[in-house]
mmCIF file with all atom_site columns, C-alpha atoms in Angstrom:
data_model
loop_
_atom_site.group_PDB
_atom_site.id
_atom_site.type_symbol
_atom_site.label_atom_id
_atom_site.label_alt_id
_atom_site.label_comp_id
_atom_site.label_asym_id
_atom_site.label_entity_id
_atom_site.label_seq_id
_atom_site.pdbx_PDB_ins_code
_atom_site.Cartn_x
_atom_site.Cartn_y
_atom_site.Cartn_z
_atom_site.occupancy
_atom_site.B_iso_or_equiv
_atom_site.pdbx_formal_charge
_atom_site.auth_seq_id
_atom_site.auth_comp_id
_atom_site.auth_asym_id
_atom_site.auth_atom_id
_atom_site.pdbx_PDB_model_num
ATOM 1   C CA . MET A 1 1   ? -4.579  -15.568 75.180 1.00 0.00 ? 513 MET A CA 1
ATOM 2   C CA . TRP A 1 2   ? -7.229  -18.127 76.194 1.00 0.00 ? 514 TRP A CA 1
ATOM 3   C CA . SER A 1 3   ? -9.822  -15.421 76.780 1.00 0.00 ? 515 SER A CA 1
ATOM 4   C CA . LYS A 1 4   ? -9.285  -14.218 73.197 1.00 0.00 ? 516 LYS A CA 1
ATOM 5   C CA . LEU A 1 5   ? -9.652  -17.758 71.862 1.00 0.00 ? 517 LEU A CA 1
ATOM 6   C CA . ILE A 1 6   ? -12.789 -18.416 73.901 1.00 0.00 ? 518 ILE A CA 1
ATOM 7   C CA . LYS A 1 7   ? -14.307 -15.075 72.868 1.00 0.00 ? 519 LYS A CA 1
ATOM 8   C CA . PHE A 1 8   ? -13.397 -15.721 69.215 1.00 0.00 ? 520 PHE A CA 1
ATOM 9   C CA . ALA A 1 9   ? -14.903 -19.223 69.246 1.00 0.00 ? 521 ALA A CA 1
ATOM 10  C CA . PHE A 1 10  ? -18.123 -17.916 70.807 1.00 0.00 ? 522 PHE A CA 1
ATOM 11  C CA . TYR A 1 11  ? -18.820 -15.667 67.789 1.00 0.00 ? 523 TYR A CA 1
ATOM 12  C CA . MET A 1 12  ? -17.974 -18.193 65.061 1.00 0.00 ? 524 MET A CA 1
ATOM 13  C CA . VAL A 1 13  ? -20.746 -19.013 62.634 1.00 0.00 ? 525 VAL A CA 1
ATOM 14  C CA . LYS A 1 14  ? -20.923 -22.632 61.475 1.00 0.00 ? 526 LYS A CA 1
ATOM 15  C CA . ILE A 1 15  ? -20.553 -23.257 57.744 1.00 0.00 ? 527 ILE A CA 1
ATOM 16  C CA . ARG A 1 16  ? -21.392 -26.702 56.375 1.00 0.00 ? 528 ARG A CA 1
ATOM 17  C CA . VAL A 1 17  ? -18.852 -27.766 53.742 1.00 0.00 ? 529 VAL A CA 1
ATOM 18  C CA . VAL A 1 18  ? -18.683 -30.585 51.213 1.00 0.00 ? 530 VAL A CA 1
ATOM 19  C CA . ASN A 1 19  ? -15.081 -31.007 50.103 1.00 0.00 ? 531 ASN A CA 1
ATOM 20  C CA . ASN A 1 20  ? -15.055 -32.779 46.729 1.00 0.00 ? 532 ASN A CA 1
ATOM 21  C CA . GLY A 1 21  ? -11.410 -31.877 46.291 1.00 0.00 ? 533 GLY A CA 1
ATOM 22  C CA . HIS A 1 22  ? -8.190  -33.077 47.856 1.00 0.00 ? 534 HIS A CA 1
ATOM 23  C CA . GLN A 1 23  ? -7.140  -29.848 49.607 1.00 0.00 ? 535 GLN A CA 1
ATOM 24  C CA . PRO A 1 24  ? -7.684  -29.107 53.311 1.00 0.00 ? 536 PRO A CA 1
ATOM 25  C CA . LEU A 1 25  ? -10.682 -27.028 54.337 1.00 0.00 ? 537 LEU A CA 1
ATOM 26  C CA . PRO A 1 26  ? -10.126 -23.258 54.448 1.00 0.00 ? 538 PRO A CA 1
ATOM 27  C CA . ALA A 1 27  ? -8.888  -22.098 57.845 1.00 0.00 ? 539 ALA A CA 1
ATOM 28  C CA . TYR A 1 28  ? -7.862  -18.847 59.499 1.00 0.00 ? 540 TYR A CA 1
ATOM 29  C CA . ALA A 1 29  ? -4.091  -18.302 59.697 1.00 0.00 ? 541 ALA A CA 1
ATOM 30  C CA . THR A 1 30  ? -4.309  -16.303 62.932 1.00 0.00 ? 542 THR A CA 1
ATOM 31  C CA . VAL A 1 31  ? -6.865  -15.668 65.666 1.00 0.00 ? 543 VAL A CA 1
ATOM 32  C CA . GLN A 1 32  ? -7.739  -12.245 64.207 1.00 0.00 ? 544 GLN A CA 1
ATOM 33  C CA . SER A 1 33  ? -7.645  -13.104 60.491 1.00 0.00 ? 545 SER A CA 1
ATOM 34  C CA . ALA A 1 34  ? -10.700 -11.920 58.546 1.00 0.00 ? 546 ALA A CA 1
ATOM 35  C CA . GLY A 1 35  ? -10.167 -14.222 55.560 1.00 0.00 ? 547 GLY A CA 1
ATOM 36  C CA . MET A 1 36  ? -9.520  -17.898 55.015 1.00 0.00 ? 548 MET A CA 1
ATOM 37  C CA . ASP A 1 37  ? -7.257  -18.953 52.147 1.00 0.00 ? 549 ASP A CA 1
ATOM 38  C CA . LEU A 1 38  ? -8.840  -20.775 49.223 1.00 0.00 ? 550 LEU A CA 1
ATOM 39  C CA . ARG A 1 39  ? -6.620  -23.292 47.415 1.00 0.00 ? 551 ARG A CA 1
ATOM 40  C CA . ALA A 1 40  ? -6.563  -24.391 43.805 1.00 0.00 ? 552 ALA A CA 1
ATOM 41  C CA . ASN A 1 41  ? -7.869  -27.933 43.427 1.00 0.00 ? 553 ASN A CA 1
ATOM 42  C CA . LEU A 1 42  ? -6.268  -29.050 40.157 1.00 0.00 ? 554 LEU A CA 1
ATOM 43  C CA . ASP A 1 43  ? -5.415  -32.275 38.352 1.00 0.00 ? 555 ASP A CA 1
ATOM 44  C CA . GLU A 1 44  ? -2.722  -30.394 36.433 1.00 0.00 ? 556 GLU A CA 1
ATOM 45  C CA . SER A 1 45  ? -1.167  -26.942 36.601 1.00 0.00 ? 557 SER A CA 1
ATOM 46  C CA . ILE A 1 46  ? -2.786  -24.020 34.776 1.00 0.00 ? 558 ILE A CA 1
ATOM 47  C CA . VAL A 1 47  ? -0.752  -21.393 32.926 1.00 0.00 ? 559 VAL A CA 1
ATOM 48  C CA . LEU A 1 48  ? -2.261  -17.906 33.013 1.00 0.00 ? 560 LEU A CA 1
ATOM 49  C CA . LYS A 1 49  ? -0.797  -15.858 30.186 1.00 0.00 ? 561 LYS A CA 1
ATOM 50  C CA . PRO A 1 50  ? -0.777  -12.049 30.397 1.00 0.00 ? 562 PRO A CA 1
ATOM 51  C CA . MET A 1 51  ? -4.367  -10.732 30.397 1.00 0.00 ? 563 MET A CA 1
ATOM 52  C CA . ASP A 1 52  ? -5.790  -14.286 30.566 1.00 0.00 ? 564 ASP A CA 1
ATOM 53  C CA . ARG A 1 53  ? -8.620  -15.024 32.972 1.00 0.00 ? 565 ARG A CA 1
ATOM 54  C CA . ARG A 1 54  ? -9.710  -18.444 34.190 1.00 0.00 ? 566 ARG A CA 1
ATOM 55  C CA . LEU A 1 55  ? -12.109 -19.999 36.656 1.00 0.00 ? 567 LEU A CA 1
ATOM 56  C CA . ILE A 1 56  ? -10.026 -21.981 39.134 1.00 0.00 ? 568 ILE A CA 1
ATOM 57  C CA . PRO A 1 57  ? -11.796 -24.809 40.990 1.00 0.00 ? 569 PRO A CA 1
ATOM 58  C CA . THR A 1 58  ? -11.513 -25.222 44.755 1.00 0.00 ? 570 THR A CA 1
ATOM 59  C CA . GLY A 1 59  ? -13.488 -28.458 45.190 1.00 0.00 ? 571 GLY A CA 1
ATOM 60  C CA . LEU A 1 60  ? -15.548 -26.764 47.917 1.00 0.00 ? 572 LEU A CA 1
ATOM 61  C CA . HIS A 1 61  ? -19.344 -26.514 48.192 1.00 0.00 ? 573 HIS A CA 1
ATOM 62  C CA . ILE A 1 62  ? -20.742 -24.564 51.140 1.00 0.00 ? 574 ILE A CA 1
ATOM 63  C CA . ALA A 1 63  ? -24.081 -23.945 52.833 1.00 0.00 ? 575 ALA A CA 1
ATOM 64  C CA . LEU A 1 64  ? -24.121 -20.519 54.442 1.00 0.00 ? 576 LEU A CA 1
ATOM 65  C CA . PRO A 1 65  ? -26.738 -19.588 57.021 1.00 0.00 ? 577 PRO A CA 1
ATOM 66  C CA . GLU A 1 66  ? -29.445 -17.183 55.856 1.00 0.00 ? 578 GLU A CA 1
ATOM 67  C CA . GLY A 1 67  ? -28.222 -13.586 56.153 1.00 0.00 ? 579 GLY A CA 1
ATOM 68  C CA . TYR A 1 68  ? -24.584 -14.434 55.334 1.00 0.00 ? 580 TYR A CA 1
ATOM 69  C CA . GLU A 1 69  ? -22.465 -14.285 52.211 1.00 0.00 ? 581 GLU A CA 1
ATOM 70  C CA . ALA A 1 70  ? -18.954 -15.455 51.399 1.00 0.00 ? 582 ALA A CA 1
ATOM 71  C CA . GLN A 1 71  ? -16.795 -12.808 49.733 1.00 0.00 ? 583 GLN A CA 1
ATOM 72  C CA . VAL A 1 72  ? -13.970 -14.083 47.522 1.00 0.00 ? 584 VAL A CA 1
ATOM 73  C CA . ARG A 1 73  ? -11.100 -11.599 47.531 1.00 0.00 ? 585 ARG A CA 1
ATOM 74  C CA . PRO A 1 74  ? -7.566  -11.395 46.118 1.00 0.00 ? 586 PRO A CA 1
ATOM 75  C CA . ARG A 1 75  ? -4.471  -12.351 48.067 1.00 0.00 ? 587 ARG A CA 1
ATOM 76  C CA . SER A 1 76  ? -2.303  -9.261  48.394 1.00 0.00 ? 588 SER A CA 1
ATOM 77  C CA . GLY A 1 77  ? 0.971   -11.112 47.793 1.00 0.00 ? 589 GLY A CA 1
ATOM 78  C CA . LEU A 1 78  ? -0.205  -12.544 44.464 1.00 0.00 ? 590 LEU A CA 1
ATOM 79  C CA . ALA A 1 79  ? -1.393  -9.118  43.373 1.00 0.00 ? 591 ALA A CA 1
ATOM 80  C CA . LEU A 1 80  ? 1.784   -7.286  44.388 1.00 0.00 ? 592 LEU A CA 1
ATOM 81  C CA . LYS A 1 81  ? 4.395   -9.839  43.328 1.00 0.00 ? 593 LYS A CA 1
ATOM 82  C CA . HIS A 1 82  ? 2.730   -11.377 40.263 1.00 0.00 ? 594 HIS A CA 1
ATOM 83  C CA . GLY A 1 83  ? -0.141  -9.141  39.092 1.00 0.00 ? 595 GLY A CA 1
ATOM 84  C CA . ILE A 1 84  ? -2.666  -11.926 39.794 1.00 0.00 ? 596 ILE A CA 1
ATOM 85  C CA . THR A 1 85  ? -6.022  -10.841 41.191 1.00 0.00 ? 597 THR A CA 1
ATOM 86  C CA . VAL A 1 86  ? -9.652  -11.874 41.499 1.00 0.00 ? 598 VAL A CA 1
ATOM 87  C CA . LEU A 1 87  ? -11.435 -10.230 38.577 1.00 0.00 ? 599 LEU A CA 1
ATOM 88  C CA . ASN A 1 88  ? -14.876 -9.686  40.116 1.00 0.00 ? 600 ASN A CA 1
ATOM 89  C CA . THR A 1 89  ? -13.664 -8.489  43.475 1.00 0.00 ? 601 THR A CA 1
ATOM 90  C CA . PRO A 1 90  ? -15.229 -9.208  45.798 1.00 0.00 ? 602 PRO A CA 1
ATOM 91  C CA . GLY A 1 91  ? -16.975 -12.179 44.284 1.00 0.00 ? 603 GLY A CA 1
ATOM 92  C CA . THR A 1 92  ? -20.114 -13.022 46.235 1.00 0.00 ? 604 THR A CA 1
ATOM 93  C CA . VAL A 1 93  ? -21.231 -16.530 47.160 1.00 0.00 ? 605 VAL A CA 1
ATOM 94  C CA . ASP A 1 94  ? -24.905 -16.303 48.134 1.00 0.00 ? 606 ASP A CA 1
ATOM 95  C CA . ALA A 1 95  ? -26.410 -18.281 50.999 1.00 0.00 ? 607 ALA A CA 1
ATOM 96  C CA . ASP A 1 96  ? -28.577 -20.325 48.623 1.00 0.00 ? 608 ASP A CA 1
ATOM 97  C CA . TYR A 1 97  ? -25.740 -21.291 46.209 1.00 0.00 ? 609 TYR A CA 1
ATOM 98  C CA . ARG A 1 98  ? -24.669 -24.935 46.431 1.00 0.00 ? 610 ARG A CA 1
ATOM 99  C CA . GLY A 1 99  ? -22.323 -25.238 43.443 1.00 0.00 ? 611 GLY A CA 1
ATOM 100 C CA . GLU A 1 100 ? -18.555 -25.438 43.603 1.00 0.00 ? 612 GLU A CA 1
ATOM 101 C CA . ILE A 1 101 ? -16.735 -22.300 44.706 1.00 0.00 ? 613 ILE A CA 1
ATOM 102 C CA . MET A 1 102 ? -14.686 -21.178 41.730 1.00 0.00 ? 614 MET A CA 1
ATOM 103 C CA . VAL A 1 103 ? -12.206 -18.293 41.741 1.00 0.00 ? 615 VAL A CA 1
ATOM 104 C CA . LEU A 1 104 ? -12.040 -16.018 38.684 1.00 0.00 ? 616 LEU A CA 1
ATOM 105 C CA . LEU A 1 105 ? -8.353  -15.107 38.404 1.00 0.00 ? 617 LEU A CA 1
ATOM 106 C CA . VAL A 1 106 ? -6.807  -12.676 35.929 1.00 0.00 ? 618 VAL A CA 1
ATOM 107 C CA . ASN A 1 107 ? -3.146  -12.078 35.105 1.00 0.00 ? 619 ASN A CA 1
ATOM 108 C CA . PHE A 1 108 ? -2.468  -8.337  34.803 1.00 0.00 ? 620 PHE A CA 1
ATOM 109 C CA . SER A 1 109 ? 1.302   -8.845  34.586 1.00 0.00 ? 621 SER A CA 1
ATOM 110 C CA . GLN A 1 110 ? 3.536   -9.039  31.505 1.00 0.00 ? 622 GLN A CA 1
ATOM 111 C CA . GLU A 1 111 ? 4.599   -12.625 32.293 1.00 0.00 ? 623 GLU A CA 1
ATOM 112 C CA . GLU A 1 112 ? 2.955   -16.033 32.407 1.00 0.00 ? 624 GLU A CA 1
ATOM 113 C CA . PHE A 1 113 ? 1.948   -17.283 35.840 1.00 0.00 ? 625 PHE A CA 1
ATOM 114 C CA . VAL A 1 114 ? 1.623   -20.968 36.717 1.00 0.00 ? 626 VAL A CA 1
ATOM 115 C CA . ILE A 1 115 ? -1.114  -21.987 39.150 1.00 0.00 ? 627 ILE A CA 1
ATOM 116 C CA . ASN A 1 116 ? -0.231  -25.262 40.843 1.00 0.00 ? 628 ASN A CA 1
ATOM 117 C CA . ASP A 1 117 ? -2.438  -27.684 42.722 1.00 0.00 ? 629 ASP A CA 1
ATOM 118 C CA . GLY A 1 118 ? -2.825  -26.597 46.344 1.00 0.00 ? 630 GLY A CA 1
ATOM 119 C CA . GLU A 1 119 ? -1.674  -23.031 45.727 1.00 0.00 ? 631 GLU A CA 1
ATOM 120 C CA . ARG A 1 120 ? -3.404  -20.371 47.830 1.00 0.00 ? 632 ARG A CA 1
ATOM 121 C CA . ILE A 1 121 ? -5.218  -18.349 45.166 1.00 0.00 ? 633 ILE A CA 1
ATOM 122 C CA . ALA A 1 122 ? -7.719  -16.162 47.038 1.00 0.00 ? 634 ALA A CA 1
ATOM 123 C CA . GLN A 1 123 ? -9.218  -15.533 50.420 1.00 0.00 ? 635 GLN A CA 1
ATOM 124 C CA . MET A 1 124 ? -12.785 -15.958 51.574 1.00 0.00 ? 636 MET A CA 1
ATOM 125 C CA . VAL A 1 125 ? -14.437 -13.638 54.090 1.00 0.00 ? 637 VAL A CA 1
ATOM 126 C CA . ILE A 1 126 ? -17.764 -14.567 55.682 1.00 0.00 ? 638 ILE A CA 1
ATOM 127 C CA . ALA A 1 127 ? -19.999 -11.505 56.191 1.00 0.00 ? 639 ALA A CA 1
ATOM 128 C CA . ARG A 1 128 ? -23.507 -10.705 57.380 1.00 0.00 ? 640 ARG A CA 1
ATOM 129 C CA . TYR A 1 129 ? -25.681 -8.684  55.057 1.00 0.00 ? 641 TYR A CA 1
ATOM 130 C CA . GLU A 1 130 ? -29.037 -6.931  55.035 1.00 0.00 ? 642 GLU A CA 1
ATOM 131 C CA . GLN A 1 131 ? -31.586 -6.946  52.246 1.00 0.00 ? 643 GLN A CA 1
ATOM 132 C CA . ALA A 1 132 ? -33.231 -3.632  51.397 1.00 0.00 ? 644 ALA A CA 1
ATOM 133 C CA . ASP A 1 133 ? -36.698 -2.648  50.304 1.00 0.00 ? 645 ASP A CA 1
ATOM 134 C CA . MET A 1 134 ? -36.278 -0.097  47.493 1.00 0.00 ? 646 MET A CA 1
ATOM 135 C CA . VAL A 1 135 ? -38.804 2.742   47.785 1.00 0.00 ? 647 VAL A CA 1
ATOM 136 C CA . GLU A 1 136 ? -39.200 5.044   44.789 1.00 0.00 ? 648 GLU A CA 1
ATOM 137 C CA . VAL A 1 137 ? -39.464 8.744   45.664 1.00 0.00 ? 649 VAL A CA 1
ATOM 138 C CA . GLU A 1 138 ? -39.581 11.996  43.670 1.00 0.00 ? 650 GLU A CA 1
ATOM 139 C CA . MET A 1 139 ? -36.637 13.672  45.439 1.00 0.00 ? 651 MET A CA 1
ATOM 140 C CA . LEU A 1 140 ? -33.806 12.872  47.866 1.00 0.00 ? 652 LEU A CA 1
ATOM 141 C CA . ASP A 1 141 ? -32.866 14.908  50.921 1.00 0.00 ? 653 ASP A CA 1
ATOM 142 C CA . GLU A 1 142 ? -30.031 17.436  50.576 1.00 0.00 ? 654 GLU A CA 1
ATOM 143 C CA . THR A 1 143 ? -26.599 16.731  52.095 1.00 0.00 ? 655 THR A CA 1
ATOM 144 C CA . GLU A 1 144 ? -23.358 18.680  52.365 1.00 0.00 ? 656 GLU A CA 1
ATOM 145 C CA . ARG A 1 145 ? -21.753 16.381  49.774 1.00 0.00 ? 657 ARG A CA 1
ATOM 146 C CA . GLY A 1 146 ? -24.656 16.368  47.366 1.00 0.00 ? 658 GLY A CA 1
ATOM 147 C CA . ALA A 1 147 ? -23.853 14.712  44.021 1.00 0.00 ? 659 ALA A CA 1
ATOM 148 C CA . GLY A 1 148 ? -20.080 15.144  44.356 1.00 0.00 ? 660 GLY A CA 1
ATOM 149 C CA . GLY A 1 149 ? -18.185 11.947  43.634 1.00 0.00 ? 661 GLY A CA 1
ATOM 150 C CA . TYR A 1 150 ? -15.191 10.390  41.917 1.00 0.00 ? 662 TYR A CA 1
ATOM 151 C CA . GLY A 1 151 ? -12.498 12.565  43.451 1.00 0.00 ? 663 GLY A CA 1
ATOM 152 C CA . HIS A 1 152 ? -14.416 15.789  43.917 1.00 0.00 ? 664 HIS A CA 1
ATOM 153 C CA . THR A 1 153 ? -12.666 16.391  47.264 1.00 0.00 ? 665 THR A CA 1
ATOM 154 C CA . GLY A 1 154 ? -9.192  16.196  45.693 1.00 0.00 ? 666 GLY A CA 1
ATOM 155 C CA . VAL A 1 155 ? -6.145  14.261  46.847 1.00 0.00 ? 667 VAL A CA 1
ATOM 156 C CA . LYS A 1 156 ? -4.925  16.459  49.731 1.00 0.00 ? 668 LYS A CA 1
#
């Protein structure tokens, strides 16, 4: 167990956080969790009616190292049990963004959903990324797949 913890701690990237809210900082639930829960930071509850979408504040401002992004993703339990999801999934927080992390939630269910202060509303995954240099060409190389997409291989 300790070797896993030591190995895990060795690879952790440091994220500077300003917490202007009253919720605890995001944290991993288990040693192998990919995402940290983001919590609603509210003065009063918000009611999401069916098909409503709202930006939900977290109170968090982060400074990511260059070459990293934070991906804001839905929580599976909210999606399955209540039809609540993150609309622009995954939402990207760029390394140079210093504003408050907000979560764009949508209610795809038939019933109202109440978001309370401190509720876990999304998860945040920290990921490395590469930037690309786009090079215009006249033709692409041929592949077995070619232009086939959107289900061209069937379901079985």
